[in-house]
Amino acid sequence: MIVYFSGTGNSRFVAKRIAAATGDELFDAFSSVREGKGFTFPDSGVYVFVSPIYVSAPPMAFLDFLRRSSFPDGCLAYFVMTCAGGMGGAPAYCRKLASEKGFTYLGTAEVEMPQNYIAMFKTGTPEENRAKIEAALPEIDRIAATISSCRELPDPGMKTWEYLSTEMVLTPYYKAFMSAKAFTATDKCIGCGKCASVCPLGNITLQDRKPVWGGHCTHCMACINQCPKEAIEYGKGTRGKLRYHGPDALMKDRQQQKRP
Ligand SMILES: Cc1cc2nc3c(=O)[nH]c(=O)nc-3n(C[C@H](O)[C@H](O)[C@H](O)COP(=O)(O)O)c2cc1C
Ligand code: SF4
Ligand code: SF4
């Protein structure tokens, strides 16, 4: 079973590609995360948890979902983290979660994908992002082959300082920065409601056909990147910045271009 959480599609893309190679069933944690619930997974066996990296760790919302969920005894666990540069201290969090849940830990792998954190950084151009995804495909396939043969993932060689620096910044960062206060909708908004429907925390409501953000934001960047009119800004820093529309749209275009 491949259990994934994804804000802007990178982790979904990786989860689907692994599932296509291993033949595993897919479970999207979106609805459970949004409802603040866990899930009772009935089957024992191999679990692959796929998610983005938020601040050098798996997203708190995903870890909380896994903590609330129940699994039969004797499960084996792989973790696959999508990131834009490096997964930092994440393996330590995954190992800890595996121990809490009684899983046999089989390792954590990193897949470098396009940057989606446009509140803080720039994403690439569509061409740069396509190239990054294409460069990631062999690594995703290597990970899938390791999972298929039930071998341990190679040790990522995490340094102690990577874990310690993550521990030091993680909670303060969530408290100081993971807020929706800076989101606004411009006059380009057509009131379609997509931002509200893609928010994994149900943090957006539409009032007078305009989004209003609440107090539960995990900075997943789904709303701002997926608005079809690019009508959402985060303070002044996102004005004029490219939006990241996710791998499915990018790779679909590429396949169409390649057709004779
Ligand atoms: C809140 C937030 C924090 C992030 N922190 C990191 C980070 O510490 N290191 C990194 O390499 N990428 C970081 N990223 C980039 C994402 O991990 C990366 O783009 C990921 O593939 C997005 O996955 P998704 O499309 O499934 O949501 C961050 C993105 C967000 C939204
Ligand atoms: S997705 Fe964009 S256009 Fe649609 S309601 Fe939200 S801000 Fe407005
Ligand atoms: S408000 Fe936007 S950035 Fe925050 S959790 Fe919802 S979709 Fe993600």
CSV table of C-alpha atoms and ligand atoms in Angstrom, one decimal:
chain,number,residue,atom,x,y,z
A,1,MET,CA,0.0,0.0,0.0
A,2,ILE,CA,1.3,3.4,-1.0
A,3,VAL,CA,0.0,6.2,1.3
A,4,TYR,CA,0.7,9.7,0.1
A,5,PHE,CA,0.2,13.3,1.0
A,6,SER,CA,0.7,16.0,-1.6
A,7,GLY,CA,0.1,19.7,-1.8
A,8,THR,CA,1.0,20.5,-5.4
A,9,GLY,CA,1.3,17.1,-7.0
A,10,ASN,CA,5.0,16.2,-6.8
A,11,SER,CA,4.5,13.5,-4.2
A,12,ARG,CA,1.3,12.2,-5.9
A,13,PHE,CA,3.3,11.9,-9.1
A,14,VAL,CA,6.1,9.9,-7.4
A,15,ALA,CA,3.6,7.7,-5.4
A,16,LYS,CA,1.7,6.9,-8.7
A,17,ARG,CA,4.9,6.0,-10.5
A,18,ILE,CA,6.1,3.7,-7.7
A,19,ALA,CA,2.6,2.1,-7.5
A,20,ALA,CA,2.7,1.5,-11.3
A,21,ALA,CA,6.0,-0.3,-10.9
A,22,THR,CA,5.2,-2.3,-7.7
A,23,GLY,CA,1.5,-3.0,-8.4
A,24,ASP,CA,0.7,-1.5,-5.0
A,25,GLU,CA,-2.7,0.1,-4.1
A,26,LEU,CA,-2.7,3.9,-3.6
A,27,PHE,CA,-4.2,5.7,-0.6
A,28,ASP,CA,-4.5,9.5,-0.8
A,29,ALA,CA,-4.4,10.9,2.8
A,30,PHE,CA,-6.0,14.2,1.6
A,31,SER,CA,-9.6,13.6,2.9
A,32,SER,CA,-8.4,12.1,6.3
A,33,VAL,CA,-6.0,15.0,6.8
A,34,ARG,CA,-8.7,17.5,5.9
A,35,GLU,CA,-11.1,15.9,8.4
A,36,GLY,CA,-8.4,15.7,11.1
A,37,LYS,CA,-9.0,11.9,11.3
A,38,GLY,CA,-6.8,8.8,11.1
A,39,PHE,CA,-7.6,5.7,9.0
A,40,THR,CA,-7.7,2.1,10.0
A,41,PHE,CA,-5.5,0.3,7.5
A,42,PRO,CA,-6.7,-3.3,7.5
A,43,ASP,CA,-3.9,-5.1,5.8
A,44,SER,CA,-0.5,-6.1,7.2
A,45,GLY,CA,2.4,-5.9,4.8
A,46,VAL,CA,4.6,-3.3,3.1
A,47,TYR,CA,3.7,0.4,3.4
A,48,VAL,CA,5.3,3.1,1.4
A,49,PHE,CA,4.7,6.6,2.8
A,50,VAL,CA,5.3,9.4,0.3
A,51,SER,CA,5.2,13.1,1.1
A,52,PRO,CA,6.9,16.4,0.5
A,53,ILE,CA,9.6,17.8,2.8
A,54,TYR,CA,8.5,20.8,4.8
A,55,VAL,CA,11.5,22.5,6.5
A,56,SER,CA,13.7,19.4,6.4
A,57,ALA,CA,11.1,17.1,7.8
A,58,PRO,CA,7.9,15.4,6.7
A,59,PRO,CA,4.8,17.7,7.0
A,60,MET,CA,3.4,17.8,10.6
A,61,ALA,CA,-0.1,17.3,9.1
A,62,PHE,CA,0.9,14.0,7.5
A,63,LEU,CA,2.8,12.8,10.6
A,64,ASP,CA,-0.2,13.6,12.7
A,65,PHE,CA,-2.5,11.7,10.3
A,66,LEU,CA,-0.1,8.7,10.5
A,67,ARG,CA,-0.1,8.9,14.3
A,68,ARG,CA,-3.9,8.9,14.4
A,69,SER,CA,-4.1,6.0,12.0
A,70,SER,CA,-3.9,2.3,13.0
A,71,PHE,CA,-2.1,-0.5,11.3
A,72,PRO,CA,-2.0,-4.2,11.9
A,73,ASP,CA,1.1,-5.7,13.6
A,74,GLY,CA,4.1,-6.7,11.6
A,75,CYS,CA,4.0,-3.9,8.9
A,76,LEU,CA,7.2,-2.9,7.0
A,77,ALA,CA,7.7,0.8,6.2
A,78,TYR,CA,9.5,2.7,3.5
A,79,PHE,CA,9.4,6.5,3.4
A,80,VAL,CA,9.9,8.5,0.2
A,81,MET,CA,10.3,12.3,0.5
A,82,THR,CA,10.0,14.7,-2.4
A,83,CYS,CA,12.0,17.9,-1.9
A,84,ALA,CA,13.4,20.7,-3.9
A,85,GLY,CA,17.0,20.4,-2.7
A,86,GLY,CA,17.5,18.1,0.2
A,87,MET,CA,15.5,16.2,2.9
A,88,GLY,CA,17.8,17.3,5.8
A,89,GLY,CA,16.8,15.6,9.0
A,90,ALA,CA,13.7,13.8,7.7
A,91,PRO,CA,15.0,10.3,8.0
A,92,ALA,CA,15.3,10.7,11.8
A,93,TYR,CA,11.6,11.7,11.9
A,94,CYS,CA,10.6,8.7,9.7
A,95,ARG,CA,12.6,6.3,11.8
A,96,LYS,CA,11.0,7.7,15.0
A,97,LEU,CA,7.5,7.4,13.5
A,98,ALA,CA,8.2,3.8,12.4
A,99,SER,CA,9.3,2.9,15.9
A,100,GLU,CA,6.2,4.6,17.5
A,101,LYS,CA,3.9,2.6,15.1
A,102,GLY,CA,5.8,-0.7,15.6
A,103,PHE,CA,6.8,-0.8,11.9
A,104,THR,CA,10.0,-2.5,10.7
A,105,TYR,CA,11.8,0.5,9.2
A,106,LEU,CA,13.3,-0.2,5.7
A,107,GLY,CA,14.6,3.3,5.0
A,108,THR,CA,13.9,6.8,3.7
A,109,ALA,CA,14.7,7.9,0.1
A,110,GLU,CA,14.7,11.4,-1.3
A,111,VAL,CA,13.5,12.4,-4.8
A,112,GLU,CA,14.4,15.9,-6.0
A,113,MET,CA,11.4,17.5,-7.7
A,114,PRO,CA,10.5,21.2,-8.6
A,115,GLN,CA,10.3,23.8,-6.0
A,116,ASN,CA,6.7,24.6,-5.0
A,117,TYR,CA,7.3,26.9,-2.0
A,118,ILE,CA,6.7,30.1,-3.9
A,119,ALA,CA,5.8,32.1,-0.7
A,120,MET,CA,9.5,31.9,0.1
A,121,PHE,CA,11.4,30.9,-3.1
A,122,LYS,CA,11.0,31.0,-6.9
A,123,THR,CA,9.9,27.9,-8.8
A,124,GLY,CA,11.6,27.1,-12.1
A,125,THR,CA,10.3,27.8,-15.6
A,126,PRO,CA,8.2,25.1,-17.1
A,127,GLU,CA,11.2,23.9,-19.1
A,128,GLU,CA,13.4,23.8,-16.0
A,129,ASN,CA,10.7,22.0,-14.0
A,130,ARG,CA,10.2,19.4,-16.8
A,131,ALA,CA,13.9,18.7,-16.9
A,132,LYS,CA,14.0,18.3,-13.1
A,133,ILE,CA,11.1,15.8,-13.2
A,134,GLU,CA,12.7,13.9,-16.1
A,135,ALA,CA,16.0,13.7,-14.2
A,136,ALA,CA,14.1,12.3,-11.2
A,137,LEU,CA,12.5,9.4,-13.1
A,138,PRO,CA,15.5,7.0,-12.9
A,139,GLU,CA,15.7,7.6,-9.1
A,140,ILE,CA,12.0,6.9,-8.7
A,141,ASP,CA,12.4,3.7,-10.6
A,142,ARG,CA,15.4,2.6,-8.6
A,143,ILE,CA,13.4,3.2,-5.4
A,144,ALA,CA,10.4,1.2,-6.8
A,145,ALA,CA,12.8,-1.7,-7.7
A,146,THR,CA,14.2,-1.7,-4.2
A,147,ILE,CA,10.7,-1.8,-2.7
A,148,SER,CA,9.5,-4.5,-5.1
A,149,SER,CA,12.3,-6.7,-4.0
A,150,CYS,CA,11.7,-5.8,-0.3
A,151,ARG,CA,15.3,-4.7,0.2
A,152,GLU,CA,16.3,-1.9,2.5
A,153,LEU,CA,16.8,1.6,0.9
A,154,PRO,CA,20.4,2.8,0.9
A,155,ASP,CA,21.3,4.7,4.0
A,156,PRO,CA,21.1,8.4,3.0
A,157,GLY,CA,24.0,9.2,5.3
A,158,MET,CA,22.2,11.8,7.3
A,159,LYS,CA,24.5,13.8,9.5
A,160,THR,CA,23.7,14.4,13.2
A,161,TRP,CA,23.9,18.2,12.6
A,162,GLU,CA,21.2,17.9,9.9
A,163,TYR,CA,18.8,16.4,12.4
A,164,LEU,CA,19.7,18.8,15.2
A,165,SER,CA,19.4,21.9,13.0
A,166,THR,CA,15.9,20.6,11.8
A,167,GLU,CA,14.9,20.0,15.5
A,168,MET,CA,16.0,23.6,16.4
A,169,VAL,CA,14.1,25.4,13.6
A,170,LEU,CA,11.1,23.1,13.0
A,171,THR,CA,8.7,24.1,15.8
A,172,PRO,CA,9.6,27.9,15.8
A,173,TYR,CA,9.3,27.9,12.0
A,174,TYR,CA,5.8,26.4,12.1
A,175,LYS,CA,4.7,28.9,14.8
A,176,ALA,CA,6.3,32.0,13.1
A,177,PHE,CA,5.7,31.4,9.4
A,178,MET,CA,3.0,28.8,8.7
A,179,SER,CA,0.2,31.1,8.6
A,180,ALA,CA,-2.3,32.1,6.0
A,181,LYS,CA,-2.4,35.8,7.1
A,182,ALA,CA,-0.5,37.0,4.1
A,183,PHE,CA,-2.7,35.4,1.5
A,184,THR,CA,-5.0,37.7,-0.5
A,185,ALA,CA,-7.1,37.3,-3.7
A,186,THR,CA,-6.8,39.9,-6.4
A,187,ASP,CA,-9.4,41.2,-8.8
A,188,LYS,CA,-8.5,38.4,-11.2
A,189,CYS,CA,-10.5,36.0,-8.9
A,190,ILE,CA,-13.5,34.5,-10.6
A,191,GLY,CA,-14.9,32.8,-7.5
A,192,CYS,CA,-14.5,29.3,-8.9
A,193,GLY,CA,-13.7,27.8,-5.4
A,194,LYS,CA,-10.7,25.7,-6.6
A,195,CYS,CA,-8.5,27.1,-3.8
A,196,ALA,CA,-11.0,26.0,-1.2
A,197,SER,CA,-11.4,22.5,-2.7
A,198,VAL,CA,-7.6,21.8,-2.9
A,199,CYS,CA,-6.7,23.0,0.6
A,200,PRO,CA,-5.8,19.9,2.6
A,201,LEU,CA,-6.7,21.6,5.9
A,202,GLY,CA,-10.1,23.0,4.8
A,203,ASN,CA,-8.7,26.4,5.7
A,204,ILE,CA,-10.4,28.4,2.9
A,205,THR,CA,-14.1,29.3,2.6
A,206,LEU,CA,-15.7,31.4,-0.1
A,207,GLN,CA,-17.5,34.6,1.0
A,208,ASP,CA,-19.2,36.7,-1.6
A,209,ARG,CA,-17.4,34.5,-4.2
A,210,LYS,CA,-14.0,35.4,-2.8
A,211,PRO,CA,-11.7,33.2,-0.7
A,212,VAL,CA,-11.2,33.9,3.0
A,213,TRP,CA,-8.3,32.1,4.7
A,214,GLY,CA,-8.7,30.8,8.3
A,215,GLY,CA,-6.1,30.0,11.0
A,216,HIS,CA,-5.1,26.5,10.0
A,217,CYS,CA,-2.5,26.7,7.2
A,218,THR,CA,0.4,24.4,6.7
A,219,HIS,CA,1.9,26.4,3.8
A,220,CYS,CA,1.4,23.5,1.3
A,221,MET,CA,1.1,26.1,-1.5
A,222,ALA,CA,-1.8,24.3,-3.2
A,223,CYS,CA,-4.1,27.3,-3.2
A,224,ILE,CA,-1.7,29.8,-4.6
A,225,ASN,CA,-0.2,27.5,-7.2
A,226,GLN,CA,-3.4,25.9,-8.4
A,227,CYS,CA,-5.6,29.0,-8.8
A,228,PRO,CA,-6.5,28.9,-12.5
A,229,LYS,CA,-6.4,32.7,-12.7
A,230,GLU,CA,-3.2,33.2,-10.6
A,231,ALA,CA,-5.3,35.5,-8.5
A,232,ILE,CA,-3.7,34.6,-5.2
A,233,GLU,CA,-0.7,36.5,-3.7
A,234,TYR,CA,1.3,35.9,-0.6
A,235,GLY,CA,2.2,39.4,0.7
A,236,LYS,CA,4.1,41.3,-2.0
A,237,GLY,CA,6.7,38.6,-2.5
A,238,THR,CA,4.8,36.4,-5.0
A,239,ARG,CA,3.8,39.3,-7.3
A,240,GLY,CA,5.1,38.4,-10.8
A,241,LYS,CA,6.5,35.1,-9.7
A,242,LEU,CA,5.8,32.0,-11.8
A,243,ARG,CA,3.3,29.5,-10.3
A,244,TYR,CA,4.0,25.8,-10.1
A,245,HIS,CA,1.2,23.9,-11.7
A,246,GLY,CA,2.5,20.5,-10.9
A,247,PRO,CA,4.0,17.5,-12.7
A,248,ASP,CA,1.0,16.1,-14.4
A,249,ALA,CA,0.3,19.2,-16.5
A,250,LEU,CA,4.0,19.5,-17.3
A,251,MET,CA,4.6,15.9,-18.3
A,252,LYS,CA,1.4,15.7,-20.3
A,253,ASP,CA,2.6,18.6,-22.4
A,254,ARG,CA,5.9,17.0,-23.0
A,255,GLN,CA,4.3,13.7,-24.1
A,256,GLN,CA,2.1,15.6,-26.5
A,257,GLN,CA,5.1,17.5,-27.9
A,258,LYS,CA,6.9,14.2,-28.5
A,259,ARG,CA,4.1,12.8,-30.6
A,260,PRO,CA,4.8,12.8,-34.4
B,1,LIG,C1,6.3,24.7,3.6
B,1,LIG,C2,7.3,24.1,2.6
B,1,LIG,C3,8.6,23.8,3.1
B,1,LIG,C4,9.5,23.3,2.3
B,1,LIG,N1,10.8,22.9,2.8
B,1,LIG,C5,11.7,22.3,2.0
B,1,LIG,C6,12.9,21.9,2.5
B,1,LIG,O1,13.2,22.1,3.7
B,1,LIG,N2,13.8,21.4,1.7
B,1,LIG,C7,13.5,21.1,0.4
B,1,LIG,O2,14.4,20.6,-0.4
B,1,LIG,N3,12.3,21.5,-0.2
B,1,LIG,C8,11.4,22.1,0.6
B,1,LIG,N4,10.2,22.4,0.1
B,1,LIG,C9,9.8,22.0,-1.3
B,1,LIG,C10,8.9,20.8,-1.4
B,1,LIG,O3,9.4,19.8,-0.5
B,1,LIG,C11,8.9,20.2,-2.8
B,1,LIG,O4,8.7,21.1,-3.8
B,1,LIG,C12,7.9,19.0,-2.8
B,1,LIG,O5,8.3,18.2,-3.9
B,1,LIG,C13,6.5,19.5,-2.9
B,1,LIG,O6,5.7,18.3,-3.0
B,1,LIG,P1,4.1,18.3,-3.3
B,1,LIG,O7,4.0,18.9,-4.7
B,1,LIG,O8,3.8,16.9,-3.2
B,1,LIG,O9,3.4,19.1,-2.3
B,1,LIG,C14,9.2,23.0,0.9
B,1,LIG,C15,7.9,23.3,0.4
B,1,LIG,C16,7.0,23.8,1.3
B,1,LIG,C17,5.6,24.1,0.7
B,2,SF4,S1,-9.0,29.5,-7.2
B,2,SF4,FE1,-8.5,31.6,-7.7
B,2,SF4,S2,-10.1,32.2,-9.0
B,2,SF4,FE2,-10.9,30.4,-8.0
B,2,SF4,S3,-11.9,31.3,-6.1
B,2,SF4,FE3,-9.8,30.8,-5.5
B,2,SF4,S4,-8.7,32.7,-5.9
B,2,SF4,FE4,-10.6,32.9,-6.9
B,3,SF4,S1,-4.5,27.8,3.0
B,3,SF4,FE1,-3.4,27.4,1.0
B,3,SF4,S2,-1.3,27.1,1.7
B,3,SF4,FE2,-2.5,26.9,3.5
B,3,SF4,S3,-2.9,24.8,3.8
B,3,SF4,FE3,-4.6,25.6,2.6
B,3,SF4,S4,-4.1,25.3,0.4
B,3,SF4,FE4,-2.2,25.0,1.7
